[in-house]
Short mmCIF file of C-alpha atoms in Angstrom, two decimals:
data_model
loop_
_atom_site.label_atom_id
_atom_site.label_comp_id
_atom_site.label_asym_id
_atom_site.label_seq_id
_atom_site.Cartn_x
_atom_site.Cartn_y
_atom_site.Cartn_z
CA UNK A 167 104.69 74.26 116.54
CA UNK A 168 101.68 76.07 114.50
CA UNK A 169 101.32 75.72 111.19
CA UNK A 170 102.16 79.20 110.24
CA UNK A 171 105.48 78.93 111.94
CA UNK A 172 107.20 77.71 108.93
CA UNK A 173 106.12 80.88 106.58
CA UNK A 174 107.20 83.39 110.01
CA UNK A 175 110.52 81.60 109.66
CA UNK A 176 110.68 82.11 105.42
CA UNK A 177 109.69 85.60 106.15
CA UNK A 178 111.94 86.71 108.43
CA UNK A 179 114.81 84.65 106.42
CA UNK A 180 113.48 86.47 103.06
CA UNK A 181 113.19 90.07 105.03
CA UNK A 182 116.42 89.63 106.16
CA UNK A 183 118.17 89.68 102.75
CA UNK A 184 116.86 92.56 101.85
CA UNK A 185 119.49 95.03 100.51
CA UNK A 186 119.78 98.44 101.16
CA UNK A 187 117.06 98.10 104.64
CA UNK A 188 117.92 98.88 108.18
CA UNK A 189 116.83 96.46 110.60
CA UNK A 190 113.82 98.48 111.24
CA UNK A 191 112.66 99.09 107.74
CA UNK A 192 113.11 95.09 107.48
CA UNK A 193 110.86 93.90 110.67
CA UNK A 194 108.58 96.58 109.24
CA UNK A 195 108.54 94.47 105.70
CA UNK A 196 108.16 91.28 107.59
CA UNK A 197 105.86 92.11 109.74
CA UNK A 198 103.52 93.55 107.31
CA UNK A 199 103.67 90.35 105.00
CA UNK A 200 102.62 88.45 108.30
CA UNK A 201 99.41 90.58 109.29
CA UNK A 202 98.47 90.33 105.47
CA UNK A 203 98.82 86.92 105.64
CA UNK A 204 96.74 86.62 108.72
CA UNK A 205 93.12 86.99 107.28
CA UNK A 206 94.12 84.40 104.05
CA UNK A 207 94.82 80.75 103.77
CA UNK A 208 98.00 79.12 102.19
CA UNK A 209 97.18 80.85 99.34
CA UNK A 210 97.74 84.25 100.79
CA UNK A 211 100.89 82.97 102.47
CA UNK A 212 102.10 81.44 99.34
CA UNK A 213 101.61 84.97 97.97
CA UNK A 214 103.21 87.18 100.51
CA UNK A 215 106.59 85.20 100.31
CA UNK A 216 106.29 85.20 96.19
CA UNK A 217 106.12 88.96 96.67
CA UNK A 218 108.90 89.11 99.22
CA UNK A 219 111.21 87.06 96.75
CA UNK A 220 110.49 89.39 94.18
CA UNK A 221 110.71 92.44 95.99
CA UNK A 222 114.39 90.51 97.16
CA UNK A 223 115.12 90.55 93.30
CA UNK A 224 113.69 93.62 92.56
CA UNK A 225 116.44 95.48 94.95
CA UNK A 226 119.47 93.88 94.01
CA UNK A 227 118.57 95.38 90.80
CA UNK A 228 117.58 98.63 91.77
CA UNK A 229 120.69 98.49 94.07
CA UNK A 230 123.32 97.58 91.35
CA UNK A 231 122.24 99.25 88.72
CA UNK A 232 120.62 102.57 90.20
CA UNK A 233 117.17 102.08 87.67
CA UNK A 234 119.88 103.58 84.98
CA UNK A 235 119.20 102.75 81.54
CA UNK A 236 122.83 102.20 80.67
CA UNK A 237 124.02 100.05 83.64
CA UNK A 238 121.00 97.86 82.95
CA UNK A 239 121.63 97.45 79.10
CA UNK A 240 125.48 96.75 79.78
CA UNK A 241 125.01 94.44 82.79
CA UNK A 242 122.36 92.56 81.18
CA UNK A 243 124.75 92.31 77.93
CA UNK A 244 127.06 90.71 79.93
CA UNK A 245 125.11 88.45 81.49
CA UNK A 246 123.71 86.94 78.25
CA UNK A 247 126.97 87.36 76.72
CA UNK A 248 128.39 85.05 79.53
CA UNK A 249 125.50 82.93 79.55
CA UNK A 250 125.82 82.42 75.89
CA UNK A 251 129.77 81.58 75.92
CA UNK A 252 129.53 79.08 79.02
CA UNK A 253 125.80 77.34 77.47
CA UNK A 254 128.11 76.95 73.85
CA UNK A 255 130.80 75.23 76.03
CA UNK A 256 128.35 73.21 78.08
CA UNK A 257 126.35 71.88 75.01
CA UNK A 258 129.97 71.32 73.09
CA UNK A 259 130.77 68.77 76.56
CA UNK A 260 127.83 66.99 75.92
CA UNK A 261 127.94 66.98 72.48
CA UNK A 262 128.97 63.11 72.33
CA UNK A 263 125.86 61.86 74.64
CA UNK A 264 122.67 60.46 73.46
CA UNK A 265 120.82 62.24 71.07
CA UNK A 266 117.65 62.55 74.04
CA UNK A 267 120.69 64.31 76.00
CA UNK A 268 121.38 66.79 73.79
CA UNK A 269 118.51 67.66 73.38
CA UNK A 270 117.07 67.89 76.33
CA UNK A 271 120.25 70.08 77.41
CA UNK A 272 120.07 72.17 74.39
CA UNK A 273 115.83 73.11 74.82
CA UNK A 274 116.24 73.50 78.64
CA UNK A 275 119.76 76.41 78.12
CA UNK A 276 118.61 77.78 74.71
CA UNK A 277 114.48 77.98 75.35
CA UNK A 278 112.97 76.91 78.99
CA UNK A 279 115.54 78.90 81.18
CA UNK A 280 115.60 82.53 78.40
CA UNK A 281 111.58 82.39 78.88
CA UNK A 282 111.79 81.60 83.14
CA UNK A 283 114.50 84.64 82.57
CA UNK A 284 112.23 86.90 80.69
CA UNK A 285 108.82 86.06 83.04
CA UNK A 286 111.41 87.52 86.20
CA UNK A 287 112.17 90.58 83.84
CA UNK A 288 109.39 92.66 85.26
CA UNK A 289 111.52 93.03 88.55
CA UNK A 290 114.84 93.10 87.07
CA UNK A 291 114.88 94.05 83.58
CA UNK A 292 118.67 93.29 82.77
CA UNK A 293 117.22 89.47 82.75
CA UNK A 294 115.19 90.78 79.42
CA UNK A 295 118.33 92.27 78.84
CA UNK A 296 120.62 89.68 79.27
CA UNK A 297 118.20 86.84 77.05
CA UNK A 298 117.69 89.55 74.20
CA UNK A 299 121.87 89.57 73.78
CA UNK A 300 121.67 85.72 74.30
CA UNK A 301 118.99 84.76 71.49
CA UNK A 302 120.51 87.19 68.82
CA UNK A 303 124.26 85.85 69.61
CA UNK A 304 123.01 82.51 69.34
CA UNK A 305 121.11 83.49 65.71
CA UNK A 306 124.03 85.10 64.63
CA UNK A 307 125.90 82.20 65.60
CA UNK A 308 124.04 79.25 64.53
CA UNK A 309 121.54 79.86 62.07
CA UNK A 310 122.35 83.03 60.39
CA UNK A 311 124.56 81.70 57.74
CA UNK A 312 122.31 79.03 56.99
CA UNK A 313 119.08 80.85 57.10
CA UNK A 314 119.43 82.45 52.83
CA UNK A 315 120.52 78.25 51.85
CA UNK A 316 117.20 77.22 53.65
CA UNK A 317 115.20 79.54 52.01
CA UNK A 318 116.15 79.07 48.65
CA UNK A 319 116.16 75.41 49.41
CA UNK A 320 112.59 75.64 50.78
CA UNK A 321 111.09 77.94 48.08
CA UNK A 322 112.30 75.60 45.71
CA UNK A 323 110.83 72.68 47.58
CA UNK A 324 113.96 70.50 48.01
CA UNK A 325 114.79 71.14 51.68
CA UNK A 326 115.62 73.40 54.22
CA UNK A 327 112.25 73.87 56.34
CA UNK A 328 113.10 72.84 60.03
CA UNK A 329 116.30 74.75 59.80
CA UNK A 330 114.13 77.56 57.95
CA UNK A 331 111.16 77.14 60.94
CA UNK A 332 113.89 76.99 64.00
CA UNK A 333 115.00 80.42 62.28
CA UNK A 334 111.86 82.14 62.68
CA UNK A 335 111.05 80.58 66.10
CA UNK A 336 113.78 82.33 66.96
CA UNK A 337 113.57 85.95 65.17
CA UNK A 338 110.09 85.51 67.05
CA UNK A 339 111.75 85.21 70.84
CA UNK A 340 114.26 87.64 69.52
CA UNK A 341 111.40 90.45 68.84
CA UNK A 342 109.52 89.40 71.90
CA UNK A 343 112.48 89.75 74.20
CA UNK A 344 112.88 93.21 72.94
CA UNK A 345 109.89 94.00 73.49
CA UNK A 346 109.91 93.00 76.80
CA UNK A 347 112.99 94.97 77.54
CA UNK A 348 111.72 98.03 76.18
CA UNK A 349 108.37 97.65 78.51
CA UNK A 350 110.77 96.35 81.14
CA UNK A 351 113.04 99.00 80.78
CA UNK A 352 109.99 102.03 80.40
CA UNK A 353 108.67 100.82 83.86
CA UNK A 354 111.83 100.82 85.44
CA UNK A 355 112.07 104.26 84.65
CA UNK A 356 108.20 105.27 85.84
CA UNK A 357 106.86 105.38 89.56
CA UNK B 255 110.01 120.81 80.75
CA UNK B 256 108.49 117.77 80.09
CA UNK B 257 105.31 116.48 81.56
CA UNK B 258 106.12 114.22 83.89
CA UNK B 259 104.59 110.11 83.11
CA UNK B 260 100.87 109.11 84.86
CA UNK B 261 101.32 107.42 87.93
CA UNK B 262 100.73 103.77 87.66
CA UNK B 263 97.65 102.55 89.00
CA UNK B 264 98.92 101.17 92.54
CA UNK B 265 101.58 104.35 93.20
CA UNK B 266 98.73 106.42 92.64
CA UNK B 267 96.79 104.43 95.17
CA UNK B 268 99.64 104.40 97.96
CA UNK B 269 99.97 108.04 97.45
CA UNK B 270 96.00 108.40 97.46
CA UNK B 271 96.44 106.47 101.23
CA UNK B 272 98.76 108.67 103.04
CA UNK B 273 97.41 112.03 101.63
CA UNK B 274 95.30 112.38 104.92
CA UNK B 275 98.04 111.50 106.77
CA UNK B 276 100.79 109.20 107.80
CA UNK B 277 100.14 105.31 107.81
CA UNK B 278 102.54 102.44 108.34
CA UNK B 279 102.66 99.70 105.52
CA UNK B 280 99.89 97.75 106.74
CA UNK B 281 97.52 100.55 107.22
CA UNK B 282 98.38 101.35 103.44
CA UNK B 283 97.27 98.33 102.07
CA UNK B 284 94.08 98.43 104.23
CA UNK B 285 93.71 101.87 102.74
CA UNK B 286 93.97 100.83 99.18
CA UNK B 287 91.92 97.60 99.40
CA UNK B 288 89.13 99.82 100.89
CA UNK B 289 89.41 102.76 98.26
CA UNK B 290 89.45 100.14 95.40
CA UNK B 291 86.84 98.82 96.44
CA UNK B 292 88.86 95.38 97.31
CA UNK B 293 90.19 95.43 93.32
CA UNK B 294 93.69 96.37 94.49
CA UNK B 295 95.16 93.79 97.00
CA UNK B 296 99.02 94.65 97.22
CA UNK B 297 101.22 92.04 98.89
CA UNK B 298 103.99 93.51 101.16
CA UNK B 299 106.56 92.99 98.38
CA UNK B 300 104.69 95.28 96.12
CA UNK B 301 104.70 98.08 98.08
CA UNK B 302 107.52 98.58 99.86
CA UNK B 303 109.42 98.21 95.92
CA UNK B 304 106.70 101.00 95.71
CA UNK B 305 107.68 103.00 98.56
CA UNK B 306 111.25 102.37 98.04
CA UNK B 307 110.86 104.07 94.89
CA UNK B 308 108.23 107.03 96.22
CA UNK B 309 111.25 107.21 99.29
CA UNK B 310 114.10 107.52 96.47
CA UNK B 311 111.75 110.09 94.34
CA UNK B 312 111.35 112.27 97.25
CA UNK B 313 107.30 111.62 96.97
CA UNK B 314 106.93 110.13 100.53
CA UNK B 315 109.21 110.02 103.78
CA UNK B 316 109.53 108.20 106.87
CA UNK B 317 107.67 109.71 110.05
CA UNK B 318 108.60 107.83 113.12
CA UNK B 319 107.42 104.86 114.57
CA UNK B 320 104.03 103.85 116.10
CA UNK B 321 102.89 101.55 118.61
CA UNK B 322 99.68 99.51 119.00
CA UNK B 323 100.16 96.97 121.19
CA UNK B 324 102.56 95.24 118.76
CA UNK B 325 106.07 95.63 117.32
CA UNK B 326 107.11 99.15 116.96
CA UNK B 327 105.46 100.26 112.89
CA UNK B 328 107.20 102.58 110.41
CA UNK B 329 105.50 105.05 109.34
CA UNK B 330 105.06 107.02 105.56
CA UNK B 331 103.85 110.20 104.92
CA UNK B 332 103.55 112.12 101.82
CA UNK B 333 105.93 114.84 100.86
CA UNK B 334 104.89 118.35 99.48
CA UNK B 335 106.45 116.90 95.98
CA UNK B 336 104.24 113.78 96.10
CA UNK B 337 100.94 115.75 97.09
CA UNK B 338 101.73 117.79 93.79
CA UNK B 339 102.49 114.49 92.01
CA UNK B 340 99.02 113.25 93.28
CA UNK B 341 96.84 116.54 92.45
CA UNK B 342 98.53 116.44 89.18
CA UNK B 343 97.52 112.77 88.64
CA UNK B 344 94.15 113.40 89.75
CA UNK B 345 93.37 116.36 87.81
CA UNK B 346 94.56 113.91 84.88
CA UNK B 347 91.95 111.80 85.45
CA UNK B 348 89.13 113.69 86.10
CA UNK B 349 89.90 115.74 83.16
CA UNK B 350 90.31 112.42 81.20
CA UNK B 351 87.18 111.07 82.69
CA UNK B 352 84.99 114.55 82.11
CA UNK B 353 85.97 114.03 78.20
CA UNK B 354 84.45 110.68 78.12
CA UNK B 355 81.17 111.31 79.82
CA UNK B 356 80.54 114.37 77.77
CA UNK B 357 81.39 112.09 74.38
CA UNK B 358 78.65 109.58 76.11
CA UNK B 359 76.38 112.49 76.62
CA UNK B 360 76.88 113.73 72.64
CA UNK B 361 75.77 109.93 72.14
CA UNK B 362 72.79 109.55 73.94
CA UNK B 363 71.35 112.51 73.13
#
């Protein structure tokens, strides 16, 4: 077995998912990611199968949404909608466990995967989308209320600056996830 | 009617490939590497989403299949609306490009 038989087999297996592509067009896909992959190393290799994956991505959302504006904002809504109701039920479970659970849990749903979500937005934007609805349902929910107590309480100097910091950290991500859905959303639209 | 948005840098590229002619996907990216002098490298996944898009656009279209001693290649050729989409681009750019040299000129001088 050579060495590059391994990224032939991930190519063929990522070509093959690829929706909307008769067999031809396919083979043709795979079959250009192996001659560019020829002339490189691992990195190249490592490179033509990131691009497959995200050309893989890129047409499910092309396919299901049809690069419309509309379909994208309400599919994405959705999805952080649903994301947001079934992360509030999942950190509720765990609510009882160690204090280092909880917290990891409540960093890895409410920060780490939003920001993996909005770095795959540039091939489908309804992930921007879908983390923009999240973050501002989980302000609304959370910290909204609270956010004119810590103030006051912080101006005055008693109290109230972590809740007052986790509130801007999060009208931060809020304006930097719509800003990445409008540029998402722009380049959608352009060729 | 509105103008229509520049091309971005790698669509203009592809479409600056198969204006002498039709190329499979390979031969594009050998095309683009060359007239970039080696700046743009696209992977396979970059430009068929390209093409796919060019293809839905009505900028580029299949024509047939080629064979060079290898598995049969698809090829692309440009369509009458994306030669016009690539003049236009052009024409941007040089225009764009005449503007700044002549404001370097006033500078020098």
């Amino acid at each position: 077995m050579t060495r590059a038989a391994p990224f032939d087999r991930a190519v063929g297996v990522l070509a093959g998912r690829l929706p909307g592509l008769d067999d031809g067009a396919r083979a043709e896909v795979a079959a250009t990611a192996r001659a560019g992959a020829r002339a490189g190393g691992a990195c190249a290799r490592a490179a033509e199968l990131a691009s497959l994956a995200g050309l893989l991505l890129e047409l499910v959302a092309r396919r299901q949404t049809h690069g419309r504006r509309a379909r994208i904002w309400l599919q994405g809504a959705a999805a952080g909608l649903g994301y947001g109701v079934v992360t509030t039920a999942l950190l509720a479970a765990v609510g009882s466990a160690p204090l280092a659970v909880t917290l990891a849990g409540t960093v890895t749903a409410v920060v780490l995967l939003p920001c993996g979500a909005l770095l795959l937005a540039r091939l489908d934007p309804r992930a921007a989308v879908a983390v923009l609805v999240f973050w501002t349902w989980r302000l609304a929910l959370t910290n909204l209320a609270a956010a004119g107590a810590a103030l006051g309480a912080w101006t005055s100097g008693t109290d109230g600056g972590e809740l007052l910091a986790r509130w801007c950290a999060m009208c931060t991500g809020i304006a930097v996830a719509w800003h990445i859905t409008r540029r998402t959303t722009r380049r959608n639209a352009a060729i | 009617m509105a103008e229509p948005p520049p091309l971005r840098e790698p669509t203009f590229f592809i479409l600056a490939a198969l204006a002498p002619g039709p190329l499979h996907g390979y031969g594009v990216i050998k095309a683009v590497e060359e007239m970039s002098g080696g700046r743009v490298r696209l992977r396979a996944g970059t430009l068929y989403g390209a093409l796919e898009r060019l293809h839905d656009d009505g900028l580029v279209e299949f024509a047939g299949e080629s064979h060079e001693g290898g598995p049969p290649r698809r090829n692309y050729r440009l369509t009458a609306r994306g030669s016009d989409a690539l003049t236009r681009d052009a024409e941007r750019l040089r225009a764009n490009a005449d503007v700044a040299l002549a404001r370097l000129r006033e500078r020098r001088t």
